Backbone as a printed PyTorch tensor [residue, N CA C, xyz], in Angstrom:
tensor([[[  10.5220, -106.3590,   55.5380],
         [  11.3520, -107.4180,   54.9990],
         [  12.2540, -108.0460,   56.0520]],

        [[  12.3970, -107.3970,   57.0200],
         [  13.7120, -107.8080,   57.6690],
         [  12.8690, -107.8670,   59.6240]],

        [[  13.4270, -108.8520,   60.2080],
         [  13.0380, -108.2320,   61.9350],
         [  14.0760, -108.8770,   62.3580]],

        [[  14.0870, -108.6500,   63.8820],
         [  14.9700, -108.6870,   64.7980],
         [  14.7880, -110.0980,   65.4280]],

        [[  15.6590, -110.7230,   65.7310],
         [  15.3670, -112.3870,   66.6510],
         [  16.1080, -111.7520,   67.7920]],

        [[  15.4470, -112.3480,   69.0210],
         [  16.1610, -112.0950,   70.2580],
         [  16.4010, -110.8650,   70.3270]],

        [[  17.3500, -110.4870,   71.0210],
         [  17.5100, -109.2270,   71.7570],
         [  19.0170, -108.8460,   70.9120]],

        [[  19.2920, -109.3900,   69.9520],
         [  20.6320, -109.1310,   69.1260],
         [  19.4680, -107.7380,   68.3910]],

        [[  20.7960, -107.2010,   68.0090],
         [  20.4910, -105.7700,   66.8100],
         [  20.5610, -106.5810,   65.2700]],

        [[  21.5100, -107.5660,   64.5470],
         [  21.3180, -107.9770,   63.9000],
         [  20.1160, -107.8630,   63.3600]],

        [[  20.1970, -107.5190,   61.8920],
         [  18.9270, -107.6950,   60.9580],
         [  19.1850, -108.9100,   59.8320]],

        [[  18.4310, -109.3470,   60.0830],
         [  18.2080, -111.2680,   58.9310],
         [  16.9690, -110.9970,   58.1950]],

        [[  17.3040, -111.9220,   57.1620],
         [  16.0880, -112.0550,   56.3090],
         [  15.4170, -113.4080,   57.1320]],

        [[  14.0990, -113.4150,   56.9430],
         [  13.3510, -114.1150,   57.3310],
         [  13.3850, -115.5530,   56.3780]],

        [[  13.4340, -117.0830,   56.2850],
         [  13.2440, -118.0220,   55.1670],
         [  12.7710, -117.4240,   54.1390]],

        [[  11.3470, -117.0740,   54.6360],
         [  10.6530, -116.5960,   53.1070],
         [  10.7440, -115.3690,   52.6580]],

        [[  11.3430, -114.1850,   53.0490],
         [  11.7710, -113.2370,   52.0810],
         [  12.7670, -113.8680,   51.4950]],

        [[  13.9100, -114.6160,   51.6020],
         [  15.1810, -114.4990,   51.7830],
         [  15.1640, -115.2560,   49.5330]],

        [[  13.6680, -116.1480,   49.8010],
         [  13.8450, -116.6230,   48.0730],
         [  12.8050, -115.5260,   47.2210]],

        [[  11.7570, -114.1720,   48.1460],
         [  11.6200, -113.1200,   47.3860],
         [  12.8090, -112.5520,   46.9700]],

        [[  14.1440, -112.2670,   47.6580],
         [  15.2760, -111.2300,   47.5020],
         [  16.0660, -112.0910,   46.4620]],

        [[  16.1930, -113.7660,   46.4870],
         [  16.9300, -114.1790,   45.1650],
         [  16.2940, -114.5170,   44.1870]],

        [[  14.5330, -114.3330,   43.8400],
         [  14.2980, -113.8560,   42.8650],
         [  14.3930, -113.2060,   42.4300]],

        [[  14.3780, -111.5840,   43.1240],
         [  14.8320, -110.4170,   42.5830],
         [  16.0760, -110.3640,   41.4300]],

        [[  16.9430, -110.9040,   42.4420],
         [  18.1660, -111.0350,   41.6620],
         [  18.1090, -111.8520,   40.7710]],

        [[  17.2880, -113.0320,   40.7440],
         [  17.8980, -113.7570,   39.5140],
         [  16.4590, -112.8020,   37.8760]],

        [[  16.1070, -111.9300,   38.2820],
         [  14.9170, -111.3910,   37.1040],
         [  15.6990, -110.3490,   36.1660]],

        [[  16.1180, -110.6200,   35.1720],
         [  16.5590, -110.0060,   33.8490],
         [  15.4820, -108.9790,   33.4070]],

        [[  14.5720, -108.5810,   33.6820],
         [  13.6280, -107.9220,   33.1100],
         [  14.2940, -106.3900,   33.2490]],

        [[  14.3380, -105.7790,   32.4790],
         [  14.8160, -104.4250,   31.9750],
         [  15.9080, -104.2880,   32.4330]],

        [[  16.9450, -105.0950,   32.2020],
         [  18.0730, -105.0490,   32.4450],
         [  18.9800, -104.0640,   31.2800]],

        [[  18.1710, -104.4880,   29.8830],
         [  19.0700, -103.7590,   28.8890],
         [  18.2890, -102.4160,   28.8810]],

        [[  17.5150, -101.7330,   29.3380],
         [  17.1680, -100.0110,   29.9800],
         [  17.9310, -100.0420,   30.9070]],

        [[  18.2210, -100.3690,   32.0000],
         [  18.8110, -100.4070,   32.7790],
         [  20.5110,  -99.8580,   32.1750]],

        [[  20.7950, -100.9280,   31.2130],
         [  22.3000, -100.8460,   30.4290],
         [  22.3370,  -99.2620,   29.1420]],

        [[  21.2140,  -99.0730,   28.7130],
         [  21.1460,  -98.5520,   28.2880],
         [  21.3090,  -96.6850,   28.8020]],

        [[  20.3530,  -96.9740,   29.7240],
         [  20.2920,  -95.6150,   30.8300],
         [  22.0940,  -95.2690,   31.3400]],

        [[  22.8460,  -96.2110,   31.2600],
         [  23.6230,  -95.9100,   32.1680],
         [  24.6440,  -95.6390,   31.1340]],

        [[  24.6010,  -96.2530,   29.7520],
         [  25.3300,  -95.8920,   28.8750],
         [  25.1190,  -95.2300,   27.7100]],

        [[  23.8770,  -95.1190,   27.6350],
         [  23.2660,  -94.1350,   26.1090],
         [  23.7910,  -92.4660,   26.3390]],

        [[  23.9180,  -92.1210,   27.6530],
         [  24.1250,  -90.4570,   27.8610],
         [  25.5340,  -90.4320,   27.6160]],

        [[  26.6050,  -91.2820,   28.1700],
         [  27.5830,  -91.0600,   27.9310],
         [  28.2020,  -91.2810,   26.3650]],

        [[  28.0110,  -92.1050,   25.9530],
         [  27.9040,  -92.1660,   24.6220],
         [  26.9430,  -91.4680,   23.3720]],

        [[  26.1440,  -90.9490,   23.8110],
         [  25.5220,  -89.9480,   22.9320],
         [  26.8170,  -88.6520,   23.1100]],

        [[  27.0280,  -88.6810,   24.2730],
         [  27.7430,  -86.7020,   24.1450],
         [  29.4560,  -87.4760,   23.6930]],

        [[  30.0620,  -88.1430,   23.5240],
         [  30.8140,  -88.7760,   23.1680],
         [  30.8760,  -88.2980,   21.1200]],

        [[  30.0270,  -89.0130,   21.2170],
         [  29.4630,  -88.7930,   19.2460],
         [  29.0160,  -87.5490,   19.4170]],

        [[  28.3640,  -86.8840,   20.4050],
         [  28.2340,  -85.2860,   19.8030],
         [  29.4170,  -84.4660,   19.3630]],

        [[  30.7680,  -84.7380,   20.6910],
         [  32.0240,  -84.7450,   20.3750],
         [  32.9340,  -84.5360,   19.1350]],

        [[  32.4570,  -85.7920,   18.7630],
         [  33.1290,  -86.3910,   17.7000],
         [  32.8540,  -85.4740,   16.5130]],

        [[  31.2840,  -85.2370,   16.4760],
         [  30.6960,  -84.2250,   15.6060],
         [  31.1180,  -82.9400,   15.4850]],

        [[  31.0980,  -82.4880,   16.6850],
         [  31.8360,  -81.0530,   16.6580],
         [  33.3180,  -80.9640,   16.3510]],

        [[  33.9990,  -81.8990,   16.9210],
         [  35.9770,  -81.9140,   16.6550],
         [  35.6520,  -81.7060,   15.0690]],

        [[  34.7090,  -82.4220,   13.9940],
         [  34.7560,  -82.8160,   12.7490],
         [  34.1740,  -81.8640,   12.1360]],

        [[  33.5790,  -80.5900,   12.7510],
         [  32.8820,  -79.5830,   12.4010],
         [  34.2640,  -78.6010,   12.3030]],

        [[  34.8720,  -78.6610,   13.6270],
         [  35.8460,  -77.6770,   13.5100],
         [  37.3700,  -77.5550,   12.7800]],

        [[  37.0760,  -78.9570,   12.3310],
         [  38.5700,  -79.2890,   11.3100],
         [  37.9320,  -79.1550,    9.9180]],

        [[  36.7510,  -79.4430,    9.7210],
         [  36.1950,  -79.0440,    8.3040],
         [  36.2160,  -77.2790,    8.1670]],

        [[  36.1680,  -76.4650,    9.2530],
         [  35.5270,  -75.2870,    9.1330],
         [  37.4110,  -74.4750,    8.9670]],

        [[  38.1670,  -75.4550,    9.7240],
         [  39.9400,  -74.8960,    9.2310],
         [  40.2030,  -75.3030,    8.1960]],

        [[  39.5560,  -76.1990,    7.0400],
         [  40.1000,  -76.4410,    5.8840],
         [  39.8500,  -75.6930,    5.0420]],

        [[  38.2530,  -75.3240,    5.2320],
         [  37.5830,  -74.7600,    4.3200],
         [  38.2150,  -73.2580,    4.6780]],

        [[  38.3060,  -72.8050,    5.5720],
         [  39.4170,  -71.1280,    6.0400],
         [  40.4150,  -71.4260,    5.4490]],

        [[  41.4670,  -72.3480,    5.3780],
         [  42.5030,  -72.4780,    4.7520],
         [  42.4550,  -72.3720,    3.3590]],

        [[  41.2280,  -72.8380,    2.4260],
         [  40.9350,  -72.8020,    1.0530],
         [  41.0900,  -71.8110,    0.8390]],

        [[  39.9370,  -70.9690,    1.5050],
         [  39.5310,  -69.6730,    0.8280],
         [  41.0450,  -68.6890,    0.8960]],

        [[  41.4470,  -68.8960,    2.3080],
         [  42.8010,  -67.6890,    2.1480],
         [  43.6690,  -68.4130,    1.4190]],

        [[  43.8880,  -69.6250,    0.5420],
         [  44.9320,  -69.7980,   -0.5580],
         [  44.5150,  -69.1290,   -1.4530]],

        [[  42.9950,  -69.4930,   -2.1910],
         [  42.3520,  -68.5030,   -2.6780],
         [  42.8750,  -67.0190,   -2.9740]],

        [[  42.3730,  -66.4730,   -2.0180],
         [  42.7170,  -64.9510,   -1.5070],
         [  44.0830,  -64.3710,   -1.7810]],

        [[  44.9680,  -65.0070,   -1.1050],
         [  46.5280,  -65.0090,   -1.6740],
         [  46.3950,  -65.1620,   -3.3530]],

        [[  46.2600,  -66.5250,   -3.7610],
         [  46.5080,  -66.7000,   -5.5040],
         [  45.9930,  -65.2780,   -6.2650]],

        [[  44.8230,  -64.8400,   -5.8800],
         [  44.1590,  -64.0220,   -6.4480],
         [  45.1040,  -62.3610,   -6.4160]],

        [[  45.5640,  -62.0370,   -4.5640],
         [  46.2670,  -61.1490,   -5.1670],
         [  47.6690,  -61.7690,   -5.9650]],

        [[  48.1790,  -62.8090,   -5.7620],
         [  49.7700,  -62.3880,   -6.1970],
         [  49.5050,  -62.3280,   -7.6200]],

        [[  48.3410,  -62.6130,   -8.7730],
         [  48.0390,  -62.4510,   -9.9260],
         [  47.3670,  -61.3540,   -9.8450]],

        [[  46.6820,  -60.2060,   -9.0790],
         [  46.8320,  -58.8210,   -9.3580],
         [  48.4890,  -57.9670,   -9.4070]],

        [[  49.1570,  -58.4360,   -8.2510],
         [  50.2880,  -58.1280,   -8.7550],
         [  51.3120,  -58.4250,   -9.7300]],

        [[  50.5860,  -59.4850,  -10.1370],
         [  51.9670,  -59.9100,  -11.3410],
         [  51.6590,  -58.9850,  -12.4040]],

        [[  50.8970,  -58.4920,  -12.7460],
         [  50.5100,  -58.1500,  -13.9200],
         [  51.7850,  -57.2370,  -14.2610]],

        [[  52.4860,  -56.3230,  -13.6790],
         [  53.1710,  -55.5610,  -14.4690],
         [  53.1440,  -53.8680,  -14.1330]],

        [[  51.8210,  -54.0580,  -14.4220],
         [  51.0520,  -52.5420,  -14.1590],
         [  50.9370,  -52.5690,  -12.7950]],

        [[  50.5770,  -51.1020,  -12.8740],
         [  49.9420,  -50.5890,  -11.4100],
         [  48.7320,  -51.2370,  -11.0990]],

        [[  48.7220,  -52.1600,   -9.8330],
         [  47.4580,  -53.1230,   -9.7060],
         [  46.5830,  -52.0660,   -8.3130]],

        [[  45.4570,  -52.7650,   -8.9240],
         [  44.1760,  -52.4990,   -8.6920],
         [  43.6670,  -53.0560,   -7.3450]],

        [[  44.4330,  -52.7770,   -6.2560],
         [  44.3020,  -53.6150,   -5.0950],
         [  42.5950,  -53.8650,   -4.6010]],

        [[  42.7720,  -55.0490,   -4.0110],
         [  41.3440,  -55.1750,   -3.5390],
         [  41.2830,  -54.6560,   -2.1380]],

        [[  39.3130,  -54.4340,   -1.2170],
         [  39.5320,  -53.4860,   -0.3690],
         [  39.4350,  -55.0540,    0.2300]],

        [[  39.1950,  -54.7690,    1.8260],
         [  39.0280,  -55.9610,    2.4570],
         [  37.7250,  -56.6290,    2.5630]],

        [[  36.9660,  -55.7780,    2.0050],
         [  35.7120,  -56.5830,    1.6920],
         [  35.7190,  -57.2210,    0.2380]],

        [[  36.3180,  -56.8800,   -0.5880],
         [  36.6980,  -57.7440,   -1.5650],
         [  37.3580,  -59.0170,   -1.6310]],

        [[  38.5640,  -58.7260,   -0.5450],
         [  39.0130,  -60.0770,    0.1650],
         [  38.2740,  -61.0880,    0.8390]],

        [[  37.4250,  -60.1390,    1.9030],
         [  36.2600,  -61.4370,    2.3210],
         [  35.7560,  -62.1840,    1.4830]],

        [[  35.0020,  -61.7840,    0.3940],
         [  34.1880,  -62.2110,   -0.8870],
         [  34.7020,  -63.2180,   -1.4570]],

        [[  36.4430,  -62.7380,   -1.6280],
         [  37.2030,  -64.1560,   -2.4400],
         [  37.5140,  -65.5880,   -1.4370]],

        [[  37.6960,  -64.4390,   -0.4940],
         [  37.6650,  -66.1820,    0.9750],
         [  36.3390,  -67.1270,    1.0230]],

        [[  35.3390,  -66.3150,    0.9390],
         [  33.8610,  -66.9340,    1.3100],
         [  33.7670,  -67.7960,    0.1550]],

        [[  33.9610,  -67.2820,   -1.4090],
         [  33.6220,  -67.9700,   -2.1420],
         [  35.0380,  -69.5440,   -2.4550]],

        [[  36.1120,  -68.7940,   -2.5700],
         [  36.7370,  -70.0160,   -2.0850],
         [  36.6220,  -71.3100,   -1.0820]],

        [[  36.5140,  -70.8350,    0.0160],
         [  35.8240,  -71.7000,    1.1520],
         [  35.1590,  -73.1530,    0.8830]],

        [[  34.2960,  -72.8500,   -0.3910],
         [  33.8190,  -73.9320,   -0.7850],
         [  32.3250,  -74.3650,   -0.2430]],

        [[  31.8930,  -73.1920,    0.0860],
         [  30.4020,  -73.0760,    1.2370],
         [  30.1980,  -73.4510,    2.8100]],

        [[  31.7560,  -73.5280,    3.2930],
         [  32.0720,  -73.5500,    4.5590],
         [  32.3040,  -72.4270,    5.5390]],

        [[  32.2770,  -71.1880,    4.7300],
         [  32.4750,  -70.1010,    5.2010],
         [  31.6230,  -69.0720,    4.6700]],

        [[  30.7990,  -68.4090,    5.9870],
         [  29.9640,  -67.2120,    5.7960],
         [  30.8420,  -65.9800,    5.8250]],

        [[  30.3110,  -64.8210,    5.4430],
         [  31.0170,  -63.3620,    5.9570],
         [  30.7110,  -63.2920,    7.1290]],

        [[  29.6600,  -63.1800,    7.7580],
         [  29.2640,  -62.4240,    8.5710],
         [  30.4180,  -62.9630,   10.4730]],

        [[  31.1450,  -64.0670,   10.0860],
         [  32.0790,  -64.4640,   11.0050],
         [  33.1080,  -64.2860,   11.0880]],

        [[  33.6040,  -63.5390,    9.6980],
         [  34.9830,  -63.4410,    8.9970],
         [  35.5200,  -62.4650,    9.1470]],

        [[  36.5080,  -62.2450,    9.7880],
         [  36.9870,  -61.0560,    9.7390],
         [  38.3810,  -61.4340,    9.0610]],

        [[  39.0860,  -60.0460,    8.1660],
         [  40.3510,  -60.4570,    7.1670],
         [  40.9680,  -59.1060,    7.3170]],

        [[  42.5100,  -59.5610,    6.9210],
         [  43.3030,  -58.3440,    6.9600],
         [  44.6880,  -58.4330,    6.1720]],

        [[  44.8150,  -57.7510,    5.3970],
         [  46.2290,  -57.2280,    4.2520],
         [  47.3810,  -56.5030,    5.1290]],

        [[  48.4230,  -57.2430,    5.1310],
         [  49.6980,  -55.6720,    5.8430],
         [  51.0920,  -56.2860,    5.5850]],

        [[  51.3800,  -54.9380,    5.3540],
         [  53.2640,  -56.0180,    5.1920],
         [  53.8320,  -56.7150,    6.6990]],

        [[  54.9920,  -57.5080,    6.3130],
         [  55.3500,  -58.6900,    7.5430],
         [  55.8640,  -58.1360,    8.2100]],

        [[  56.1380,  -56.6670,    8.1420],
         [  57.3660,  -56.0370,    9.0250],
         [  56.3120,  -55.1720,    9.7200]],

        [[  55.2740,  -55.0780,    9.5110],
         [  53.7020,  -54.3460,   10.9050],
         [  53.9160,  -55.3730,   11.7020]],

        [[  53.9260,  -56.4050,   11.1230],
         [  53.9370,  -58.0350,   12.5430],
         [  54.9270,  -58.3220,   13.1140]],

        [[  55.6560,  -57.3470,   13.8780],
         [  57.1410,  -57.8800,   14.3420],
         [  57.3630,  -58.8410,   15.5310]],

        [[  56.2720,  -58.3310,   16.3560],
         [  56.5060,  -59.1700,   17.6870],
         [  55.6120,  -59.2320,   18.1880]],

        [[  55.4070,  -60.4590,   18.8520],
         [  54.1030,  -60.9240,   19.4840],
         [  52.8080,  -60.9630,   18.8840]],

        [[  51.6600,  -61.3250,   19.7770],
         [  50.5260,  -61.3680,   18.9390],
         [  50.0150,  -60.1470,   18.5980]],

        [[  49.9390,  -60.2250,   17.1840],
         [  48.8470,  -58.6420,   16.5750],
         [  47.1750,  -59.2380,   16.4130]],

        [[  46.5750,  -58.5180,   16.9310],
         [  45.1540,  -58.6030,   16.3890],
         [  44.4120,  -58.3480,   15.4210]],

        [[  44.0850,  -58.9270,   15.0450],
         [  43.6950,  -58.6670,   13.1500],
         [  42.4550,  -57.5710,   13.1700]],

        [[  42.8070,  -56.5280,   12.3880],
         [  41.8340,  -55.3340,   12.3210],
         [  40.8700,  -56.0040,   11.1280]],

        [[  39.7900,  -55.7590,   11.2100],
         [  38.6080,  -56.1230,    9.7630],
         [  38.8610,  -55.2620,    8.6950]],

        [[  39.0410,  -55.6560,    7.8250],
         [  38.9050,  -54.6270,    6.6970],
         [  40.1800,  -53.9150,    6.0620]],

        [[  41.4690,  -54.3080,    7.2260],
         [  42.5810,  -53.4590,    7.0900],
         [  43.1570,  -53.9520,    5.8290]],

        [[  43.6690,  -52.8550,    4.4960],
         [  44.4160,  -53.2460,    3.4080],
         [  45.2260,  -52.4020,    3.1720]],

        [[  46.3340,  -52.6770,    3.7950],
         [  47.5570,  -51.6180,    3.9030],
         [  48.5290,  -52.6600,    3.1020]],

        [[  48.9970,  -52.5950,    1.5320],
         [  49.8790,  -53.2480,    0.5300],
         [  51.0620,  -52.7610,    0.8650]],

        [[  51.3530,  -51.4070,    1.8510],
         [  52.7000,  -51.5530,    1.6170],
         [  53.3790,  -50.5260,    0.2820]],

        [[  54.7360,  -51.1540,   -0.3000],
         [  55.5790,  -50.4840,   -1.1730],
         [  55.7650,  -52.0010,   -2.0310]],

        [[  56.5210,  -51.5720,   -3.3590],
         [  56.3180,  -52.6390,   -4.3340],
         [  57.9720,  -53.0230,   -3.4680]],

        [[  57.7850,  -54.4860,   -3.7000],
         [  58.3980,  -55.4840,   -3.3410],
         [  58.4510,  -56.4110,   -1.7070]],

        [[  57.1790,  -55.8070,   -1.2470],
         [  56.9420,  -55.6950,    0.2720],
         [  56.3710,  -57.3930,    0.2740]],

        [[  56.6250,  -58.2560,    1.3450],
         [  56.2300,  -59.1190,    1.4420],
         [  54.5470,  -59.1680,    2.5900]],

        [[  53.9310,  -59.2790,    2.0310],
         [  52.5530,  -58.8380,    2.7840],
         [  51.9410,  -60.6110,    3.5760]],

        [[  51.3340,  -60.2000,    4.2740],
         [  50.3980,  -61.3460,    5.0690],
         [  49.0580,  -60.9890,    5.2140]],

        [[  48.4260,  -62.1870,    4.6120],
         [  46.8980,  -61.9480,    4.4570],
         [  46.3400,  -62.9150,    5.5390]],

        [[  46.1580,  -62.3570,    6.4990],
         [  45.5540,  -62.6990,    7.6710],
         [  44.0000,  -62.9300,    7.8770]],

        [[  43.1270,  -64.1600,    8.4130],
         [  41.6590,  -64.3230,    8.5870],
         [  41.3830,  -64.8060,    9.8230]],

        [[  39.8510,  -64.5830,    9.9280],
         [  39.7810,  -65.3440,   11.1220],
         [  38.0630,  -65.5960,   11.3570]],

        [[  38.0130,  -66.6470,   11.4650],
         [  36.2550,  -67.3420,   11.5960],
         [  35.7300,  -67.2760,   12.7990]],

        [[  34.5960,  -66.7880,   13.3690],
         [  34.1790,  -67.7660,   14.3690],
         [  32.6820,  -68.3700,   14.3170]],

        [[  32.5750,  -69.3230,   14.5550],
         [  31.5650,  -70.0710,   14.5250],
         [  31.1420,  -70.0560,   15.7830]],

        [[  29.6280,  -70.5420,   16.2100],
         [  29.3090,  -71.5440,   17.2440],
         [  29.1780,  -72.7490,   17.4750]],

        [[  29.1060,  -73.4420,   18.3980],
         [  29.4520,  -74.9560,   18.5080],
         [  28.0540,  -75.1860,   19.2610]],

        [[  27.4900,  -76.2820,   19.0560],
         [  26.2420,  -76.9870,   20.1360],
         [  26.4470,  -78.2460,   20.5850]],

        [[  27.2720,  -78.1960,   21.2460],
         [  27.9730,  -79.0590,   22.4100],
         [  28.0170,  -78.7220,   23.4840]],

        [[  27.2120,  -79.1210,   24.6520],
         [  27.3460,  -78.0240,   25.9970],
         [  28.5440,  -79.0760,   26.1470]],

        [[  29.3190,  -77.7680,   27.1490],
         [  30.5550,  -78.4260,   28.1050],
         [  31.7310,  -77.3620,   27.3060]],

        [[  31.6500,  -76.9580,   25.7290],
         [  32.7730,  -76.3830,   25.4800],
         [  32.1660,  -75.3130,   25.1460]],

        [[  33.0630,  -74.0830,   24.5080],
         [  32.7620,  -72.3720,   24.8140],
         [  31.7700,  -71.9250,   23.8860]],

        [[  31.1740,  -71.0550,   23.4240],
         [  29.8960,  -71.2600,   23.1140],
         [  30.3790,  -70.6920,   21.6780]],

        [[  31.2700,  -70.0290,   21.2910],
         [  32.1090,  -69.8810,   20.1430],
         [  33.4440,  -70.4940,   19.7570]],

        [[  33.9010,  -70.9850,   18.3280],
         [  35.0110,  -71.5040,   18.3860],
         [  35.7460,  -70.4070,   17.3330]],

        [[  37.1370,  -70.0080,   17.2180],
         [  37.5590,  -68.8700,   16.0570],
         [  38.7700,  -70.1620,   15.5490]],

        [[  38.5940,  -70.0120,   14.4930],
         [  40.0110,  -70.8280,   13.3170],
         [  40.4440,  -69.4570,   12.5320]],

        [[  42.0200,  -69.3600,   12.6360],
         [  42.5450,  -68.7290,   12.0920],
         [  43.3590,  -68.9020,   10.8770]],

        [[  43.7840,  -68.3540,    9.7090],
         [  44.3860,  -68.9930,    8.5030],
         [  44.8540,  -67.6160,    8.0450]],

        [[  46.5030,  -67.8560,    7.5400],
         [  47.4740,  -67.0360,    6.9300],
         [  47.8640,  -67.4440,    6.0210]],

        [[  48.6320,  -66.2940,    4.7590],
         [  49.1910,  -66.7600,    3.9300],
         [  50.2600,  -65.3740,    3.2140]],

        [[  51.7480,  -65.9340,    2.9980],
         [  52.3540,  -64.6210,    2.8470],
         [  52.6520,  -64.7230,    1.2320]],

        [[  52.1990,  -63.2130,    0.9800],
         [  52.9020,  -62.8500,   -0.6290],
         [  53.3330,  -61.5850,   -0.8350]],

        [[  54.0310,  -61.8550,   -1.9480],
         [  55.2850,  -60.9380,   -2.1190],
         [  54.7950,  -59.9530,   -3.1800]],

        [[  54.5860,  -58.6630,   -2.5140],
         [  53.8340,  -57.8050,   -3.7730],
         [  55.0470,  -57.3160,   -4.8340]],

        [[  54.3790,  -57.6520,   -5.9850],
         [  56.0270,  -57.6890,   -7.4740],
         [  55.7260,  -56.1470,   -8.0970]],

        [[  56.5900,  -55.3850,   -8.6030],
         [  56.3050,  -54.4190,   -9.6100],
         [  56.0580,  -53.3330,   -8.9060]],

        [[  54.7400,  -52.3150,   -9.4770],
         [  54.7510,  -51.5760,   -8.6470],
         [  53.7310,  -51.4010,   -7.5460]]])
């Protein structure tokens, strides 16, 4: 495409390449692949994004359901009066899952019963299964915790949403 005149280093287009090279430029032909290639990847993982943020705020609402759930259910075992019939923590899972609203499996769930005064300081780690009620009038925290996976490369290959709720065991 290109040679040398004289003994200069300069490289020139020759006349007649010079209206091959501004045809080039003036040819629209796959310009929108071209537009596309350069913007379909970034905007596809953009909306994958979007998908997952909307996965993981649906998957804290639906955790949040079930442990209101979970709570309502015991503070009406304890109201009763009588000596209540505490549930174990797999009973608790059961009422979260089904509360949930079909947003929440067991098999991600881990849950836990204990009075507020086990949680004094700093972070506690939630044991599975733990249902320690305490003494009657004990204010208890029913502690959960999800984790899902996400299919979004770029973020961690699990996400955990956590959800609390405190009640006040009445009677005995």
């Amino acid at each position: 495409l290109f040679h040398c005149r004289g003994s200069s280093d300069a490289m020139t287009a020759t006349p007649a390449h010079r209206g091959r090279l501004a045809g080039f430029a003036r040819d629209r032909r796959g310009a929108a692949a071209i537009d596309f290639a350069l913007l379909g990847l970034p905007f596809l993982l953009l909306l994958l994004s979007v998908m997952q943020l909307g996965l993981y705020y649906m998957t804290q609402v639906a955790l949040d359901a079930g442990t209101v759930k979970a709570a309502e259910n015991l503070r009406s075992v304890f109201g009763t009066g009588s000596t209540p019939s505490t549930p174990t923590g797999a009973a608790l899972k059961s009422t979260i899952v089904s509360g949930s609203g079909s947003g929440i499996v067991s098999s991600g769930l881990i849950v836990e019963v204990q009075p507020l005064t086990n949680l004094g300081g700093g972070t506690v780690a939630i044991t599975d299964g733990l249902a320690n009620y305490g003494s009657a009038w004990t204010p208890l925290v029913l502690r959960a915790k999800y984790s899902f996976s996400t299919f979004m490369p770029g973020f961690a290959a699990t996400w955990a949403v956590n959800s609390s709720a405190i009640v006040r065991r009445q009677g005995q």
